[in-house]
PDB file of C-alpha atoms in Angstrom:
ATOM      1  CA  MET H   1     126.414  81.695 114.750  1.00  0.00           C
ATOM      2  CA  PRO H   2     128.798  83.953 112.836  1.00  0.00           C
ATOM      3  CA  ILE H   3     127.608  85.521 109.587  1.00  0.00           C
ATOM      4  CA  ARG H   4     129.390  84.198 106.508  1.00  0.00           C
ATOM      5  CA  PHE H   5     130.152  86.931 103.991  1.00  0.00           C
ATOM      6  CA  THR H   6     131.937  87.457 100.692  1.00  0.00           C
ATOM      7  CA  LYS H   7     133.489  90.754  99.699  1.00  0.00           C
ATOM      8  CA  MET H   8     133.165  91.620  95.990  1.00  0.00           C
ATOM      9  CA  GLN H   9     133.840  94.666  93.854  1.00  0.00           C
ATOM     10  CA  GLY H  10     132.925  96.077  90.475  1.00  0.00           C
ATOM     11  CA  ILE H  11     135.590  98.603  89.342  1.00  0.00           C
ATOM     12  CA  GLY H  12     136.285  99.455  92.963  1.00  0.00           C
ATOM     13  CA  ASN H  13     132.668  99.843  94.088  1.00  0.00           C
ATOM     14  CA  ASP H  14     132.904  97.270  96.899  1.00  0.00           C
ATOM     15  CA  TYR H  15     130.223  95.625  99.003  1.00  0.00           C
ATOM     16  CA  VAL H  16     129.938  92.883 101.574  1.00  0.00           C
ATOM     17  CA  TYR H  17     127.584  90.153 100.297  1.00  0.00           C
ATOM     18  CA  VAL H  18     125.647  87.676 102.430  1.00  0.00           C
ATOM     19  CA  ASP H  19     124.322  84.496 100.784  1.00  0.00           C
ATOM     20  CA  CYS H  20     120.812  84.129 102.225  1.00  0.00           C
ATOM     21  CA  PHE H  21     120.156  80.996 100.165  1.00  0.00           C
ATOM     22  CA  ASN H  22     122.462  79.027 102.431  1.00  0.00           C
ATOM     23  CA  ASN H  23     122.445  81.195 105.554  1.00  0.00           C
ATOM     24  CA  PRO H  24     119.727  82.975 107.540  1.00  0.00           C
ATOM     25  CA  PRO H  25     119.452  86.707 106.794  1.00  0.00           C
ATOM     26  CA  PRO H  26     120.999  89.006 109.409  1.00  0.00           C
ATOM     27  CA  SER H  27     118.660  90.122 112.164  1.00  0.00           C
ATOM     28  CA  ASP H  28     119.482  93.823 111.678  1.00  0.00           C
ATOM     29  CA  PRO H  29     120.899  94.405 108.179  1.00  0.00           C
ATOM     30  CA  ALA H  30     121.035  98.185 108.582  1.00  0.00           C
ATOM     31  CA  GLU H  31     123.245  97.912 111.667  1.00  0.00           C
ATOM     32  CA  LEU H  32     125.319  95.195 110.004  1.00  0.00           C
ATOM     33  CA  ALA H  33     125.839  97.474 106.988  1.00  0.00           C
ATOM     34  CA  ARG H  34     127.149 100.271 109.199  1.00  0.00           C
ATOM     35  CA  ALA H  35     129.465  97.918 111.096  1.00  0.00           C
ATOM     36  CA  VAL H  36     131.002  95.956 108.229  1.00  0.00           C
ATOM     37  CA  SER H  37     131.384  99.027 105.994  1.00  0.00           C
ATOM     38  CA  ASP H  38     133.681 100.839 108.405  1.00  0.00           C
ATOM     39  CA  ARG H  39     137.106 100.911 106.730  1.00  0.00           C
ATOM     40  CA  HIS H  40     138.981 101.104 110.036  1.00  0.00           C
ATOM     41  CA  PHE H  41     136.951  98.927 112.423  1.00  0.00           C
ATOM     42  CA  GLY H  42     135.065  96.687 109.971  1.00  0.00           C
ATOM     43  CA  VAL H  43     135.592  94.843 106.717  1.00  0.00           C
ATOM     44  CA  GLY H  44     135.545  98.059 104.698  1.00  0.00           C
ATOM     45  CA  ALA H  45     132.922  98.541 102.010  1.00  0.00           C
ATOM     46  CA  ASP H  46     130.480 100.927 100.361  1.00  0.00           C
ATOM     47  CA  GLY H  47     127.649  98.937 101.922  1.00  0.00           C
ATOM     48  CA  LEU H  48     125.955  95.560 102.359  1.00  0.00           C
ATOM     49  CA  ILE H  49     124.076  93.482  99.777  1.00  0.00           C
ATOM     50  CA  LEU H  50     121.933  90.463 100.682  1.00  0.00           C
ATOM     51  CA  ILE H  51     121.512  87.730  98.046  1.00  0.00           C
ATOM     52  CA  LEU H  52     118.049  86.308  98.681  1.00  0.00           C
ATOM     53  CA  PRO H  53     115.679  83.774  97.127  1.00  0.00           C
ATOM     54  CA  SER H  54     113.080  85.258  94.783  1.00  0.00           C
ATOM     55  CA  GLU H  55     109.666  84.098  93.598  1.00  0.00           C
ATOM     56  CA  THR H  56     110.083  85.903  90.261  1.00  0.00           C
ATOM     57  CA  ALA H  57     113.817  85.676  89.417  1.00  0.00           C
ATOM     58  CA  ASP H  58     116.949  83.607  89.950  1.00  0.00           C
ATOM     59  CA  ALA H  59     117.755  85.711  93.030  1.00  0.00           C
ATOM     60  CA  ARG H  60     116.826  88.953  94.771  1.00  0.00           C
ATOM     61  CA  MET H  61     119.259  91.613  95.933  1.00  0.00           C
ATOM     62  CA  GLN H  62     118.617  93.892  98.889  1.00  0.00           C
ATOM     63  CA  MET H  63     121.074  96.746  99.240  1.00  0.00           C
ATOM     64  CA  PHE H  64     122.079  98.882 102.235  1.00  0.00           C
ATOM     65  CA  ASN H  65     124.418 101.869 102.012  1.00  0.00           C
ATOM     66  CA  SER H  66     127.300 102.304 104.428  1.00  0.00           C
ATOM     67  CA  ASP H  67     125.157 104.586 106.605  1.00  0.00           C
ATOM     68  CA  GLY H  68     122.542 101.830 106.961  1.00  0.00           C
ATOM     69  CA  SER H  69     119.975 103.390 104.649  1.00  0.00           C
ATOM     70  CA  GLU H  70     118.360 101.074 102.107  1.00  0.00           C
ATOM     71  CA  SER H  71     118.671 101.780  98.383  1.00  0.00           C
ATOM     72  CA  GLU H  72     116.704 100.452  95.441  1.00  0.00           C
ATOM     73  CA  MET H  73     119.505  99.516  93.100  1.00  0.00           C
ATOM     74  CA  CYS H  74     123.270  99.314  92.515  1.00  0.00           C
ATOM     75  CA  GLY H  75     124.642  98.776  89.014  1.00  0.00           C
ATOM     76  CA  ASN H  76     128.071  97.519  90.071  1.00  0.00           C
ATOM     77  CA  GLY H  77     126.498  95.511  92.873  1.00  0.00           C
ATOM     78  CA  ILE H  78     124.073  93.641  90.647  1.00  0.00           C
ATOM     79  CA  ARG H  79     126.942  92.471  88.414  1.00  0.00           C
ATOM     80  CA  CYS H  80     128.608  90.977  91.482  1.00  0.00           C
ATOM     81  CA  VAL H  81     125.340  89.353  92.565  1.00  0.00           C
ATOM     82  CA  ALA H  82     125.143  87.674  89.153  1.00  0.00           C
ATOM     83  CA  LYS H  83     128.735  86.468  89.474  1.00  0.00           C
ATOM     84  CA  TYR H  84     128.059  85.018  92.915  1.00  0.00           C
ATOM     85  CA  VAL H  85     124.842  83.319  91.800  1.00  0.00           C
ATOM     86  CA  PHE H  86     126.612  81.630  88.872  1.00  0.00           C
ATOM     87  CA  ASP H  87     130.008  80.884  90.411  1.00  0.00           C
ATOM     88  CA  HIS H  88     128.506  79.465  93.619  1.00  0.00           C
ATOM     89  CA  GLY H  89     126.008  77.242  91.803  1.00  0.00           C
ATOM     90  CA  ILE H  90     122.752  78.953  92.746  1.00  0.00           C
ATOM     91  CA  ALA H  91     121.812  79.243  89.048  1.00  0.00           C
ATOM     92  CA  ARG H  92     124.161  78.005  86.308  1.00  0.00           C
ATOM     93  CA  ARG H  93     122.842  79.913  83.294  1.00  0.00           C
ATOM     94  CA  LYS H  94     124.600  82.475  81.126  1.00  0.00           C
ATOM     95  CA  ARG H  95     121.520  84.699  81.266  1.00  0.00           C
ATOM     96  CA  LEU H  96     120.205  85.422  84.748  1.00  0.00           C
ATOM     97  CA  THR H  97     117.388  87.482  86.208  1.00  0.00           C
ATOM     98  CA  ILE H  98     117.816  89.395  89.452  1.00  0.00           C
ATOM     99  CA  GLU H  99     114.974  91.023  91.380  1.00  0.00           C
ATOM    100  CA  THR H 100     115.786  94.543  92.615  1.00  0.00           C
ATOM    101  CA  GLY H 101     114.034  97.546  94.064  1.00  0.00           C
ATOM    102  CA  ARG H 102     113.380  98.732  90.514  1.00  0.00           C
ATOM    103  CA  GLY H 103     112.017  95.410  89.270  1.00  0.00           C
ATOM    104  CA  VAL H 104     113.486  92.272  87.689  1.00  0.00           C
ATOM    105  CA  LEU H 105     116.562  92.909  85.525  1.00  0.00           C
ATOM    106  CA  SER H 106     118.216  90.595  82.972  1.00  0.00           C
ATOM    107  CA  LEU H 107     121.974  89.992  82.920  1.00  0.00           C
ATOM    108  CA  ASP H 108     124.201  88.299  80.334  1.00  0.00           C
ATOM    109  CA  LEU H 109     127.374  86.692  81.664  1.00  0.00           C
ATOM    110  CA  GLU H 110     130.832  86.526  80.081  1.00  0.00           C
ATOM    111  CA  LEU H 111     132.812  83.529  81.353  1.00  0.00           C
ATOM    112  CA  ASN H 112     136.530  82.850  81.731  1.00  0.00           C
ATOM    113  CA  ASP H 113     137.461  79.294  82.850  1.00  0.00           C
ATOM    114  CA  ASP H 114     133.813  78.710  83.774  1.00  0.00           C
ATOM    115  CA  ARG H 115     133.715  81.694  86.116  1.00  0.00           C
ATOM    116  CA  VAL H 116     132.075  85.046  85.492  1.00  0.00           C
ATOM    117  CA  SER H 117     134.490  87.795  84.455  1.00  0.00           C
ATOM    118  CA  ARG H 118     132.163  90.455  83.014  1.00  0.00           C
ATOM    119  CA  VAL H 119     128.431  91.076  83.037  1.00  0.00           C
ATOM    120  CA  LYS H 120     126.117  92.998  80.723  1.00  0.00           C
ATOM    121  CA  VAL H 121     123.068  94.349  82.547  1.00  0.00           C
ATOM    122  CA  ASP H 122     119.819  95.532  81.006  1.00  0.00           C
ATOM    123  CA  MET H 123     119.254  98.420  83.402  1.00  0.00           C
ATOM    124  CA  GLY H 124     115.787  99.174  82.059  1.00  0.00           C
ATOM    125  CA  GLU H 125     114.377 102.484  80.906  1.00  0.00           C
ATOM    126  CA  PRO H 126     115.379 105.838  82.387  1.00  0.00           C
ATOM    127  CA  ILE H 127     112.660 107.695  84.256  1.00  0.00           C
ATOM    128  CA  PHE H 128     112.406 111.391  83.420  1.00  0.00           C
ATOM    129  CA  GLU H 129     109.222 112.718  85.037  1.00  0.00           C
ATOM    130  CA  PRO H 130     110.390 114.962  87.907  1.00  0.00           C
ATOM    131  CA  SER H 131     107.802 113.600  90.344  1.00  0.00           C
ATOM    132  CA  ARG H 132     109.050 110.055  89.746  1.00  0.00           C
ATOM    133  CA  VAL H 133     112.790 110.829  90.097  1.00  0.00           C
ATOM    134  CA  PRO H 134     111.785 112.338  92.558  1.00  0.00           C
ATOM    135  CA  THR H 135     112.692 116.019  92.445  1.00  0.00           C
ATOM    136  CA  THR H 136     110.788 119.253  92.882  1.00  0.00           C
ATOM    137  CA  LEU H 137     112.982 120.990  90.292  1.00  0.00           C
ATOM    138  CA  PRO H 138     110.891 122.179  87.339  1.00  0.00           C
ATOM    139  CA  GLY H 139     110.630 120.078  84.196  1.00  0.00           C
ATOM    140  CA  ASN H 140     111.862 121.256  80.820  1.00  0.00           C
ATOM    141  CA  PRO H 141     109.170 120.863  78.118  1.00  0.00           C
ATOM    142  CA  ASN H 142     111.876 120.571  75.466  1.00  0.00           C
ATOM    143  CA  TYR H 143     112.786 117.080  76.706  1.00  0.00           C
ATOM    144  CA  PRO H 144     110.940 113.733  76.955  1.00  0.00           C
ATOM    145  CA  GLY H 145     108.766 113.286  79.990  1.00  0.00           C
ATOM    146  CA  ASN H 146     109.139 116.978  80.809  1.00  0.00           C
ATOM    147  CA  ALA H 147     112.535 115.989  82.209  1.00  0.00           C
ATOM    148  CA  ALA H 148     114.373 118.316  84.569  1.00  0.00           C
ATOM    149  CA  ALA H 149     117.176 118.585  82.005  1.00  0.00           C
ATOM    150  CA  ASP H 150     119.597 121.506  81.905  1.00  0.00           C
ATOM    151  CA  VAL H 151     117.607 123.329  84.575  1.00  0.00           C
ATOM    152  CA  PRO H 152     119.102 125.825  87.037  1.00  0.00           C
ATOM    153  CA  MET H 153     119.605 124.880  90.675  1.00  0.00           C
ATOM    154  CA  GLU H 154     120.926 127.207  93.344  1.00  0.00           C
ATOM    155  CA  ILE H 155     123.352 125.723  95.881  1.00  0.00           C
ATOM    156  CA  GLY H 156     124.546 128.294  98.383  1.00  0.00           C
ATOM    157  CA  ASN H 157     125.673 131.240  96.294  1.00  0.00           C
ATOM    158  CA  GLU H 158     126.296 129.108  93.197  1.00  0.00           C
ATOM    159  CA  MET H 159     123.913 128.537  90.296  1.00  0.00           C
ATOM    160  CA  LEU H 160     124.397 125.117  88.685  1.00  0.00           C
ATOM    161  CA  MET H 161     122.784 123.642  85.587  1.00  0.00           C
ATOM    162  CA  VAL H 162     121.673 120.089  86.373  1.00  0.00           C
ATOM    163  CA  THR H 163     119.895 117.177  84.712  1.00  0.00           C
ATOM    164  CA  CYS H 164     117.855 114.829  86.898  1.00  0.00           C
ATOM    165  CA  LEU H 165     116.538 111.339  86.158  1.00  0.00           C
ATOM    166  CA  SER H 166     116.060 107.982  87.803  1.00  0.00           C
ATOM    167  CA  MET H 167     117.647 104.654  86.956  1.00  0.00           C
ATOM    168  CA  GLY H 168     115.543 103.022  89.659  1.00  0.00           C
ATOM    169  CA  ASN H 169     117.241 105.374  92.122  1.00  0.00           C
ATOM    170  CA  PRO H 170     117.466 109.175  91.877  1.00  0.00           C
ATOM    171  CA  HIS H 171     120.350 110.905  90.097  1.00  0.00           C
ATOM    172  CA  CYS H 172     121.458 114.479  89.545  1.00  0.00           C
ATOM    173  CA  VAL H 173     124.029 114.997  86.776  1.00  0.00           C
ATOM    174  CA  VAL H 174     126.242 118.086  86.657  1.00  0.00           C
ATOM    175  CA  PHE H 175     128.455 118.717  83.614  1.00  0.00           C
ATOM    176  CA  VAL H 176     131.773 120.316  84.559  1.00  0.00           C
ATOM    177  CA  GLU H 177     135.108 121.094  82.907  1.00  0.00           C
ATOM    178  CA  GLU H 178     136.813 118.655  85.294  1.00  0.00           C
ATOM    179  CA  PRO H 179     135.296 116.526  88.093  1.00  0.00           C
ATOM    180  CA  SER H 180     137.669 117.871  90.737  1.00  0.00           C
ATOM    181  CA  ASP H 181     137.515 117.751  94.538  1.00  0.00           C
ATOM    182  CA  HIS H 182     136.077 121.276  94.366  1.00  0.00           C
ATOM    183  CA  TRP H 183     132.952 119.872  92.746  1.00  0.00           C
ATOM    184  CA  VAL H 184     132.678 116.420  94.280  1.00  0.00           C
ATOM    185  CA  LEU H 185     133.581 117.080  97.902  1.00  0.00           C
ATOM    186  CA  ARG H 186     132.158 120.594  98.171  1.00  0.00           C
ATOM    187  CA  PHE H 187     128.919 120.247  96.249  1.00  0.00           C
ATOM    188  CA  GLY H 188     128.248 116.490  96.409  1.00  0.00           C
ATOM    189  CA  PRO H 189     127.021 116.354 100.026  1.00  0.00           C
ATOM    190  CA  LYS H 190     125.065 119.599  99.645  1.00  0.00           C
ATOM    191  CA  ILE H 191     123.202 118.418  96.544  1.00  0.00           C
ATOM    192  CA  GLU H 192     122.592 114.951  98.055  1.00  0.00           C
ATOM    193  CA  ARG H 193     120.578 116.454 100.898  1.00  0.00           C
ATOM    194  CA  ASP H 194     119.111 119.480  99.109  1.00  0.00           C
ATOM    195  CA  SER H 195     115.386 120.016  99.689  1.00  0.00           C
ATOM    196  CA  HIS H 196     114.697 119.614  95.956  1.00  0.00           C
ATOM    197  CA  PHE H 197     115.311 115.874  96.450  1.00  0.00           C
ATOM    198  CA  PRO H 198     112.836 114.443  98.975  1.00  0.00           C
ATOM    199  CA  ARG H 199     114.570 111.020  99.017  1.00  0.00           C
ATOM    200  CA  ARG H 200     118.071 112.470  98.699  1.00  0.00           C
ATOM    201  CA  VAL H 201     119.996 111.925  95.458  1.00  0.00           C
ATOM    202  CA  ASN H 202     123.150 110.494  93.882  1.00  0.00           C
ATOM    203  CA  VAL H 203     125.275 113.190  92.233  1.00  0.00           C
ATOM    204  CA  SER H 204     127.474 112.674  89.146  1.00  0.00           C
ATOM    205  CA  PHE H 205     130.028 115.271  88.069  1.00  0.00           C
ATOM    206  CA  VAL H 206     130.716 114.616  84.388  1.00  0.00           C
ATOM    207  CA  GLN H 207     133.421 115.794  82.010  1.00  0.00           C
ATOM    208  CA  VAL H 208     132.671 115.148  78.324  1.00  0.00           C
ATOM    209  CA  LEU H 209     135.868 114.042  76.576  1.00  0.00           C
ATOM    210  CA  SER H 210     134.387 113.207  73.170  1.00  0.00           C
ATOM    211  CA  PRO H 211     131.043 112.095  71.686  1.00  0.00           C
ATOM    212  CA  GLY H 212     131.859 108.552  72.834  1.00  0.00           C
ATOM    213  CA  GLU H 213     133.723 109.120  76.082  1.00  0.00           C
ATOM    214  CA  ILE H 214     133.099 110.701  79.468  1.00  0.00           C
ATOM    215  CA  ASN H 215     134.993 111.032  82.727  1.00  0.00           C
ATOM    216  CA  LEU H 216     133.041 111.162  85.976  1.00  0.00           C
ATOM    217  CA  ARG H 217     133.115 111.016  89.733  1.00  0.00           C
ATOM    218  CA  VAL H 218     130.061 110.207  91.817  1.00  0.00           C
ATOM    219  CA  TRP H 219     128.908 111.253  95.269  1.00  0.00           C
ATOM    220  CA  GLU H 220     126.547 108.456  96.312  1.00  0.00           C
ATOM    221  CA  ARG H 221     123.515 108.896  98.510  1.00  0.00           C
ATOM    222  CA  GLY H 222     124.273 107.315 101.876  1.00  0.00           C
ATOM    223  CA  SER H 223     127.900 106.402 101.108  1.00  0.00           C
ATOM    224  CA  GLY H 224     129.738 109.550 100.008  1.00  0.00           C
ATOM    225  CA  GLU H 225     132.187 109.418  97.117  1.00  0.00           C
ATOM    226  CA  THR H 226     132.757 105.899  95.810  1.00  0.00           C
ATOM    227  CA  MET H 227     135.297 104.521  93.337  1.00  0.00           C
ATOM    228  CA  ALA H 228     132.465 103.898  90.880  1.00  0.00           C
ATOM    229  CA  CYS H 229     128.681 103.978  90.563  1.00  0.00           C
ATOM    230  CA  GLY H 230     126.966 101.896  87.897  1.00  0.00           C
ATOM    231  CA  THR H 231     123.590 103.616  88.013  1.00  0.00           C
ATOM    232  CA  GLY H 232     125.408 106.965  88.114  1.00  0.00           C
ATOM    233  CA  ALA H 233     127.324 106.057  84.964  1.00  0.00           C
ATOM    234  CA  CYS H 234     124.071 105.019  83.262  1.00  0.00           C
ATOM    235  CA  ALA H 235     122.344 108.231  84.327  1.00  0.00           C
ATOM    236  CA  SER H 236     125.325 110.247  83.060  1.00  0.00           C
ATOM    237  CA  CYS H 237     125.207 108.462  79.690  1.00  0.00           C
ATOM    238  CA  VAL H 238     121.503 109.234  79.317  1.00  0.00           C
ATOM    239  CA  ALA H 239     121.879 112.839  80.487  1.00  0.00           C
ATOM    240  CA  ALA H 240     124.799 113.476  78.115  1.00  0.00           C
ATOM    241  CA  ALA H 241     122.990 111.994  75.109  1.00  0.00           C
ATOM    242  CA  LEU H 242     119.657 113.609  76.016  1.00  0.00           C
ATOM    243  CA  THR H 243     121.211 117.081  76.094  1.00  0.00           C
ATOM    244  CA  GLY H 244     123.192 116.543  72.882  1.00  0.00           C
ATOM    245  CA  ARG H 245     126.642 116.371  74.451  1.00  0.00           C
ATOM    246  CA  THR H 246     127.484 112.785  73.367  1.00  0.00           C
ATOM    247  CA  SER H 247     126.235 109.846  71.360  1.00  0.00           C
ATOM    248  CA  ARG H 248     124.068 107.161  72.974  1.00  0.00           C
ATOM    249  CA  LYS H 249     126.989 104.691  73.113  1.00  0.00           C
ATOM    250  CA  LEU H 250     130.048 105.571  75.148  1.00  0.00           C
ATOM    251  CA  VAL H 251     132.766 104.532  77.566  1.00  0.00           C
ATOM    252  CA  ALA H 252     132.621 106.000  81.063  1.00  0.00           C
ATOM    253  CA  HIS H 253     135.904 106.411  82.950  1.00  0.00           C
ATOM    254  CA  LEU H 254     135.408 106.241  86.720  1.00  0.00           C
ATOM    255  CA  ARG H 255     138.015 106.272  89.460  1.00  0.00           C
ATOM    256  CA  GLY H 256     137.938 102.463  89.731  1.00  0.00           C
ATOM    257  CA  GLY H 257     137.820 101.613  86.028  1.00  0.00           C
ATOM    258  CA  ASP H 258     135.704 101.760  82.889  1.00  0.00           C
ATOM    259  CA  LEU H 259     132.125 100.839  82.009  1.00  0.00           C
ATOM    260  CA  GLU H 260     130.676 100.350  78.536  1.00  0.00           C
ATOM    261  CA  LEU H 261     127.276 102.007  78.180  1.00  0.00           C
ATOM    262  CA  LEU H 262     124.545 102.052  75.555  1.00  0.00           C
ATOM    263  CA  TRP H 263     121.209 103.865  75.628  1.00  0.00           C
ATOM    264  CA  GLY H 264     119.564 101.655  73.056  1.00  0.00           C
ATOM    265  CA  ASP H 265     116.890 102.348  70.469  1.00  0.00           C
ATOM    266  CA  ASP H 266     114.524 100.331  72.692  1.00  0.00           C
ATOM    267  CA  ASN H 267     115.005 103.058  75.365  1.00  0.00           C
ATOM    268  CA  HIS H 268     116.781 100.568  77.658  1.00  0.00           C
ATOM    269  CA  VAL H 269     120.218 101.343  79.094  1.00  0.00           C
ATOM    270  CA  TYR H 270     122.815  98.575  78.855  1.00  0.00           C
ATOM    271  CA  MET H 271     125.881  98.530  81.085  1.00  0.00           C
ATOM    272  CA  THR H 272     128.846  96.149  80.752  1.00  0.00           C
ATOM    273  CA  GLY H 273     131.675  95.805  83.236  1.00  0.00           C
ATOM    274  CA  PRO H 274     133.710  93.431  85.417  1.00  0.00           C
ATOM    275  CA  ALA H 275     132.767  91.655  88.630  1.00  0.00           C
ATOM    276  CA  VAL H 276     135.438  90.408  91.037  1.00  0.00           C
ATOM    277  CA  GLU H 277     135.300  88.259  94.173  1.00  0.00           C
ATOM    278  CA  VAL H 278     137.884  89.507  96.689  1.00  0.00           C
ATOM    279  CA  PHE H 279     137.676  87.238  99.752  1.00  0.00           C
ATOM    280  CA  SER H 280     135.291  85.506 102.161  1.00  0.00           C
ATOM    281  CA  GLY H 281     135.126  85.497 105.925  1.00  0.00           C
ATOM    282  CA  GLU H 282     132.961  85.460 109.030  1.00  0.00           C
ATOM    283  CA  TRP H 283     131.473  88.333 110.994  1.00  0.00           C
ATOM    284  CA  PRO H 284     130.279  87.802 114.579  1.00  0.00           C
ATOM    285  CA  ASP H 285     126.499  87.808 114.916  1.00  0.00           C
ATOM    286  CA  ARG H 286     125.643  90.428 117.530  1.00  0.00           C
ATOM    287  CA  ARG H 287     122.939  88.099 118.871  1.00  0.00           C
ATOM    288  CA  ASP H 288     125.630  85.671 120.148  1.00  0.00           C
TER     289      ASP H 288
END
């Protein structure tokens, strides 16, 4: 039987989604992720997300990067999961819960003609302790949780100042004058696989435009540069506010569009952005 799929995107961060409520899960999701993600010989995507039944939430998402590696969380992806769950009748509530690799998250839906247009996600609390990010970079006692904030990191012959935290998946934030190809394409893959990050890392290159506005590009673990990264934007918001560069509420400009971010007084990070269904189709099951 062919695998039914739906392609969706959140500000250009695109994934292939498989509804495992109404279809059996793929036999080899890692291989399927590699195949469908290929932008020349497949559907073209940043990865694969399975929408699964959950015992603790309205649905569970399981995410695979384009290289087949599994990741804990995707901020743009979870907004699209919520849209699919509502629009396709799995759960018709304006507040949904989705189980992820970082726990159960709550999402508030904005509707247009009874279909989801935007989603606000409670992304939970940032994790600062270096061992939990995880990173072997030293902590800075001047910051909460002994965070590895504004600490030096040597890459090749360059010394960078970085801030590391987890939003359920590991992030390294680098503040630069401009997030150019020089930074993203040269340093992104090197930092992703640096030995200071035992589970690899997502890398955000952030330009501060004002206390309420940042511009960033993200090199994602397992996918390379993407048009947007929701957890990367959240990590960048926290890192910028933590180090005194911005306020705790800001707009993040990514290559695919904008996200509204708030690091609230409750220590939770809230992200709001669009979710768009692109098209549906069938992919041949390799077992046939």
